[in-house]
Amino acid sequence: MTCLRQVTPAEFANSARAVGVNLPIEQTDAWDRFDTESGRRPWGKFLYFSEDGRLLALISLTKYRVRGIAYLWARTGPVWTENRPGVLEEQKLVKALLAYVHRQDKTVVFVRLHTWAPLDNSRPIIQFIAHNRTVTVDLSGTEEEIFANMRPGGRRNIRKALRQKDLYVREYQDINSHKFGELYAVLQETAVRGKFGIHPLNTYMRMLTALGSTHCRIFVAERGGVPLAWAMVTVSGSEGVYYYGASSPTGHKLYAADLLHWQIMRTLKAEGVRTYDFMGIASEMAPTLKGVTQFKRKFARDITEVAPPRDYPIYGRIFASMEQAHHFIQKMRRFFRAHF
């Protein structure tokens, strides 16, 4: 019989190291600090074992609230220790976890987990964009090999950017709110152009301070001290992730973002980071990511499949009511955008 066991944060991290698993940033203590400072509560960390005692998965859960409804989210979890699990193994873990949560906390209406298969009782997530495809660059080879493995458009644009002698990339350590305000203005401009929403400025600053410079870094492509493109990159062990970023119209013309990510990859590689994830491209599940897909796909020939988040209701009727309310609000927003 499989076993689900709640453990301390130290046991959780030590268990991952013992089996050679690199925890995604969202499953680490550093992310717990960010959650806590954002008003969310880390709820529990779990190990999932096979019948013969092998560690199969690790899960770190945080408690969220949406419109007064409490739910738990294991962002980028469960983290499986071996190969991609089968449907039956995922189903067993989800069943055990939902039963445990229901026993321990009657306020939790659903649990959000990243599962490969749409298991029994799963529902599409609400509020957030779920992606099941991304672009991941393998940094384990030489710089020449990394460059050669890009698509032709990526190599061409980087060469064009390198010819701009006054265009350079720098990393900002311990960036202050004034300097980040300049970057935020570029993000606001990009959001208007791309028709997508962004967080308040203090959310990004909170992420920077909570994760710290070891885990959250700012790289900026500039010309004459003016930011043209920037990226917030998280680092957890051997994995780097492009979390947020933006580019100005001038930066777009000068291929500043292309040079920016090339220099990020070179920097991370030199530090021993082995993968760089561009965090989501378009698919049938995530059609709204179409606008960023062409840019991200330039940096690698292959697409990487990932387990998307799915919601698993504990209280089905309450969850259904929440879904209906969400769909009604979205319908009203579309109506007002179309008519006013």
Short mmCIF file of C-alpha atoms in Angstrom, two decimals, residues 59-280:
data_model
loop_
_atom_site.label_atom_id
_atom_site.label_comp_id
_atom_site.label_asym_id
_atom_site.label_seq_id
_atom_site.Cartn_x
_atom_site.Cartn_y
_atom_site.Cartn_z
CA ILE A 59 4.37 17.88 -2.75
CA SER A 60 4.44 21.32 -1.12
CA LEU A 61 1.01 22.95 -0.67
CA THR A 62 0.05 26.57 -0.02
CA LYS A 63 -3.36 27.85 1.05
CA TYR A 64 -5.00 30.46 -1.19
CA ARG A 65 -8.34 32.23 -1.19
CA VAL A 66 -10.41 33.39 -4.16
CA ARG A 67 -13.62 35.32 -3.47
CA GLY A 68 -13.72 33.88 0.02
CA ILE A 69 -13.18 30.28 -1.13
CA ALA A 70 -10.16 28.47 0.32
CA TYR A 71 -8.07 26.12 -1.81
CA LEU A 72 -4.62 24.56 -1.80
CA TRP A 73 -2.11 24.79 -4.65
CA ALA A 74 1.05 22.74 -5.17
CA ARG A 75 2.62 25.03 -7.74
CA THR A 76 4.60 22.85 -10.21
CA GLY A 77 3.91 19.87 -7.95
CA PRO A 78 3.78 16.95 -7.39
CA VAL A 79 7.48 16.61 -8.18
CA TRP A 80 8.04 13.01 -9.25
CA THR A 81 11.37 11.40 -8.47
CA GLU A 82 11.48 8.99 -11.39
CA ASN A 83 10.04 8.98 -14.90
CA ARG A 84 6.74 10.52 -15.89
CA PRO A 85 4.09 8.69 -13.85
CA GLY A 86 1.26 6.67 -15.31
CA VAL A 87 -2.39 7.59 -14.94
CA LEU A 88 -2.98 5.00 -12.21
CA GLU A 89 -0.05 6.28 -10.09
CA GLU A 90 -1.20 9.88 -10.41
CA GLN A 91 -4.76 8.87 -9.53
CA LYS A 92 -3.62 7.06 -6.38
CA LEU A 93 -1.61 10.04 -5.19
CA VAL A 94 -4.43 12.52 -5.84
CA LYS A 95 -6.96 10.31 -4.07
CA ALA A 96 -4.72 9.94 -1.02
CA LEU A 97 -3.94 13.64 -0.89
CA LEU A 98 -7.56 14.80 -1.22
CA ALA A 99 -8.61 12.40 1.53
CA TYR A 100 -5.87 13.70 3.82
CA VAL A 101 -6.71 17.36 3.15
CA HIS A 102 -10.40 16.75 3.79
CA ARG A 103 -9.63 15.15 7.15
CA GLN A 104 -7.30 17.92 8.23
CA ASP A 105 -8.99 21.10 6.96
CA LYS A 106 -12.72 21.26 6.29
CA THR A 107 -12.43 24.79 4.85
CA VAL A 108 -10.55 23.68 1.72
CA VAL A 109 -12.93 23.45 -1.27
CA PHE A 110 -10.47 22.15 -3.89
CA VAL A 111 -6.82 21.30 -4.44
CA ARG A 112 -4.86 22.48 -7.48
CA LEU A 113 -2.23 19.99 -8.67
CA HIS A 114 -0.06 19.69 -11.78
CA THR A 115 -0.98 16.31 -13.24
CA TRP A 116 -0.08 14.93 -16.64
CA ALA A 117 -3.49 13.34 -17.19
CA PRO A 118 -6.95 14.87 -16.66
CA LEU A 119 -7.81 12.45 -13.88
CA ASP A 120 -11.22 11.58 -12.46
CA ASN A 121 -12.91 14.64 -10.97
CA SER A 122 -10.40 17.11 -12.47
CA ARG A 123 -11.59 20.52 -13.68
CA PRO A 124 -9.90 23.23 -15.79
CA ILE A 125 -8.40 25.87 -13.54
CA ILE A 126 -9.98 29.28 -13.17
CA GLN A 127 -8.31 32.71 -12.92
CA PHE A 128 -4.81 31.64 -14.01
CA ILE A 129 -3.48 30.61 -17.43
CA ALA A 130 -2.59 26.92 -17.51
CA HIS A 131 0.13 25.81 -19.93
CA ASN A 132 1.20 22.30 -20.88
CA ARG A 133 3.99 23.23 -23.27
CA THR A 134 7.11 25.31 -22.87
CA VAL A 135 10.50 25.96 -24.42
CA THR A 136 13.43 24.66 -22.37
CA VAL A 137 17.00 25.32 -23.41
CA ASP A 138 19.58 22.69 -22.47
CA LEU A 139 22.60 24.57 -21.06
CA SER A 140 24.75 21.49 -20.47
CA GLY A 141 26.62 21.77 -23.78
CA THR A 142 29.12 24.37 -24.92
CA GLU A 143 28.03 27.90 -25.84
CA GLU A 144 28.58 26.97 -29.48
CA GLU A 145 26.29 23.95 -29.13
CA ILE A 146 23.58 25.98 -27.38
CA PHE A 147 23.73 28.59 -30.13
CA ALA A 148 23.67 25.96 -32.87
CA ASN A 149 20.61 24.28 -31.34
CA MET A 150 18.55 27.45 -31.69
CA ARG A 151 16.24 27.93 -34.62
CA PRO A 152 17.65 30.07 -37.47
CA GLY A 153 15.61 33.11 -36.45
CA GLY A 154 17.06 33.08 -32.95
CA ARG A 155 20.66 32.90 -34.18
CA ARG A 156 20.03 35.62 -36.77
CA ASN A 157 18.47 38.05 -34.30
CA ILE A 158 21.22 37.57 -31.72
CA ARG A 159 23.85 38.29 -34.38
CA LYS A 160 21.99 41.47 -35.35
CA ALA A 161 21.79 42.57 -31.71
CA LEU A 162 25.51 41.91 -31.18
CA ARG A 163 26.28 44.37 -33.99
CA GLN A 164 24.64 47.14 -31.93
CA LYS A 165 27.80 48.28 -30.12
CA ASP A 166 25.95 50.55 -27.69
CA LEU A 167 23.52 47.79 -26.66
CA TYR A 168 24.57 45.86 -23.57
CA VAL A 169 23.14 43.58 -20.89
CA ARG A 170 23.77 43.94 -17.17
CA GLU A 171 22.48 42.24 -14.05
CA TYR A 172 21.14 44.42 -11.26
CA GLN A 173 21.89 43.21 -7.74
CA ASP A 174 19.59 44.40 -4.93
CA ILE A 175 17.59 46.58 -7.30
CA ASN A 176 15.71 49.42 -5.59
CA SER A 177 12.10 50.41 -6.16
CA HIS A 178 13.11 53.53 -8.12
CA LYS A 179 15.11 51.56 -10.67
CA PHE A 180 12.50 48.84 -10.85
CA GLY A 181 9.95 51.59 -11.49
CA GLU A 182 11.73 52.23 -14.81
CA LEU A 183 11.42 48.56 -15.69
CA TYR A 184 7.80 48.49 -14.57
CA ALA A 185 7.01 51.33 -17.00
CA VAL A 186 8.33 49.13 -19.82
CA LEU A 187 6.15 46.28 -18.55
CA GLN A 188 3.08 48.54 -18.47
CA GLU A 189 3.74 49.60 -22.04
CA THR A 190 4.20 45.97 -23.11
CA ALA A 191 0.99 44.93 -21.36
CA VAL A 192 -1.04 47.59 -23.17
CA ARG A 193 0.50 46.58 -26.49
CA GLY A 194 -0.05 42.86 -25.84
CA LYS A 195 -3.44 43.28 -24.12
CA PHE A 196 -2.59 41.30 -20.98
CA GLY A 197 -2.79 42.01 -17.27
CA ILE A 198 0.10 42.60 -14.89
CA HIS A 199 0.58 42.65 -11.11
CA PRO A 200 1.04 45.82 -9.05
CA LEU A 201 4.67 46.95 -8.81
CA ASN A 202 4.98 45.90 -5.16
CA THR A 203 4.23 42.27 -6.06
CA TYR A 204 7.41 42.06 -8.15
CA MET A 205 9.47 43.86 -5.48
CA ARG A 206 8.11 41.48 -2.84
CA MET A 207 9.12 38.51 -4.98
CA LEU A 208 12.63 39.91 -5.38
CA THR A 209 13.13 40.54 -1.67
CA ALA A 210 11.47 37.33 -0.44
CA LEU A 211 13.36 35.01 -2.78
CA GLY A 212 16.62 36.93 -2.48
CA SER A 213 19.35 37.48 -5.04
CA THR A 214 20.30 33.79 -5.04
CA HIS A 215 16.90 32.73 -6.34
CA CYS A 216 15.48 35.80 -8.11
CA ARG A 217 17.53 37.93 -10.47
CA ILE A 218 17.03 40.93 -12.75
CA PHE A 219 18.77 41.23 -16.12
CA VAL A 220 18.36 44.35 -18.26
CA ALA A 221 19.29 45.16 -21.87
CA GLU A 222 20.12 48.86 -22.05
CA ARG A 223 21.33 51.55 -24.40
CA GLY A 224 22.74 54.70 -22.87
CA GLY A 225 21.37 53.71 -19.48
CA VAL A 226 17.80 53.38 -20.84
CA PRO A 227 16.17 49.96 -20.29
CA LEU A 228 14.96 48.46 -23.56
CA ALA A 229 14.19 44.91 -22.36
CA TRP A 230 14.39 43.12 -19.03
CA ALA A 231 13.78 39.73 -17.45
CA MET A 232 13.13 38.47 -13.95
CA VAL A 233 14.72 35.03 -13.71
CA THR A 234 14.30 32.52 -10.90
CA VAL A 235 17.03 30.01 -10.13
CA SER A 236 16.58 26.83 -8.10
CA GLY A 237 19.55 24.48 -8.17
CA SER A 238 20.14 23.45 -11.76
CA GLU A 239 17.01 25.14 -13.17
CA GLY A 240 16.56 28.72 -14.37
CA VAL A 241 13.12 30.05 -15.32
CA TYR A 242 12.17 33.22 -17.20
CA TYR A 243 9.36 34.38 -14.92
CA TYR A 244 8.51 37.94 -16.00
CA GLY A 245 9.82 40.43 -18.51
CA ALA A 246 9.09 43.11 -21.07
CA SER A 247 10.51 44.88 -24.10
CA SER A 248 9.97 48.41 -25.47
CA PRO A 249 9.24 49.16 -29.14
CA THR A 250 12.81 50.45 -29.51
CA GLY A 251 14.10 47.29 -27.87
CA HIS A 252 12.09 45.23 -30.31
CA LYS A 253 13.67 47.01 -33.28
CA LEU A 254 17.17 46.46 -31.90
CA TYR A 255 16.54 42.80 -30.93
CA ALA A 256 17.35 43.71 -27.32
CA ALA A 257 15.30 40.86 -25.86
CA ASP A 258 17.13 38.32 -28.04
CA LEU A 259 20.51 39.56 -26.79
CA LEU A 260 19.13 39.71 -23.23
CA HIS A 261 18.20 36.02 -23.12
CA TRP A 262 21.38 34.93 -24.85
CA GLN A 263 23.43 36.68 -22.17
CA ILE A 264 21.21 35.24 -19.43
CA MET A 265 21.81 31.75 -20.77
CA ARG A 266 25.56 32.34 -20.95
CA THR A 267 25.61 33.64 -17.37
CA LEU A 268 23.54 30.79 -15.94
CA LYS A 269 25.57 28.18 -17.83
CA ALA A 270 28.81 29.59 -16.38
CA GLU A 271 27.30 29.21 -12.91
CA GLY A 272 26.40 25.55 -13.42
CA VAL A 273 22.69 25.95 -14.21
CA ARG A 274 21.70 23.23 -16.68
CA THR A 275 18.29 24.29 -18.06
CA TYR A 276 16.58 27.58 -18.91
CA ASP A 277 12.78 27.43 -19.12
CA PHE A 278 10.87 30.14 -21.01
CA MET A 279 7.73 29.24 -19.02
CA GLY A 280 4.85 28.53 -21.33
#
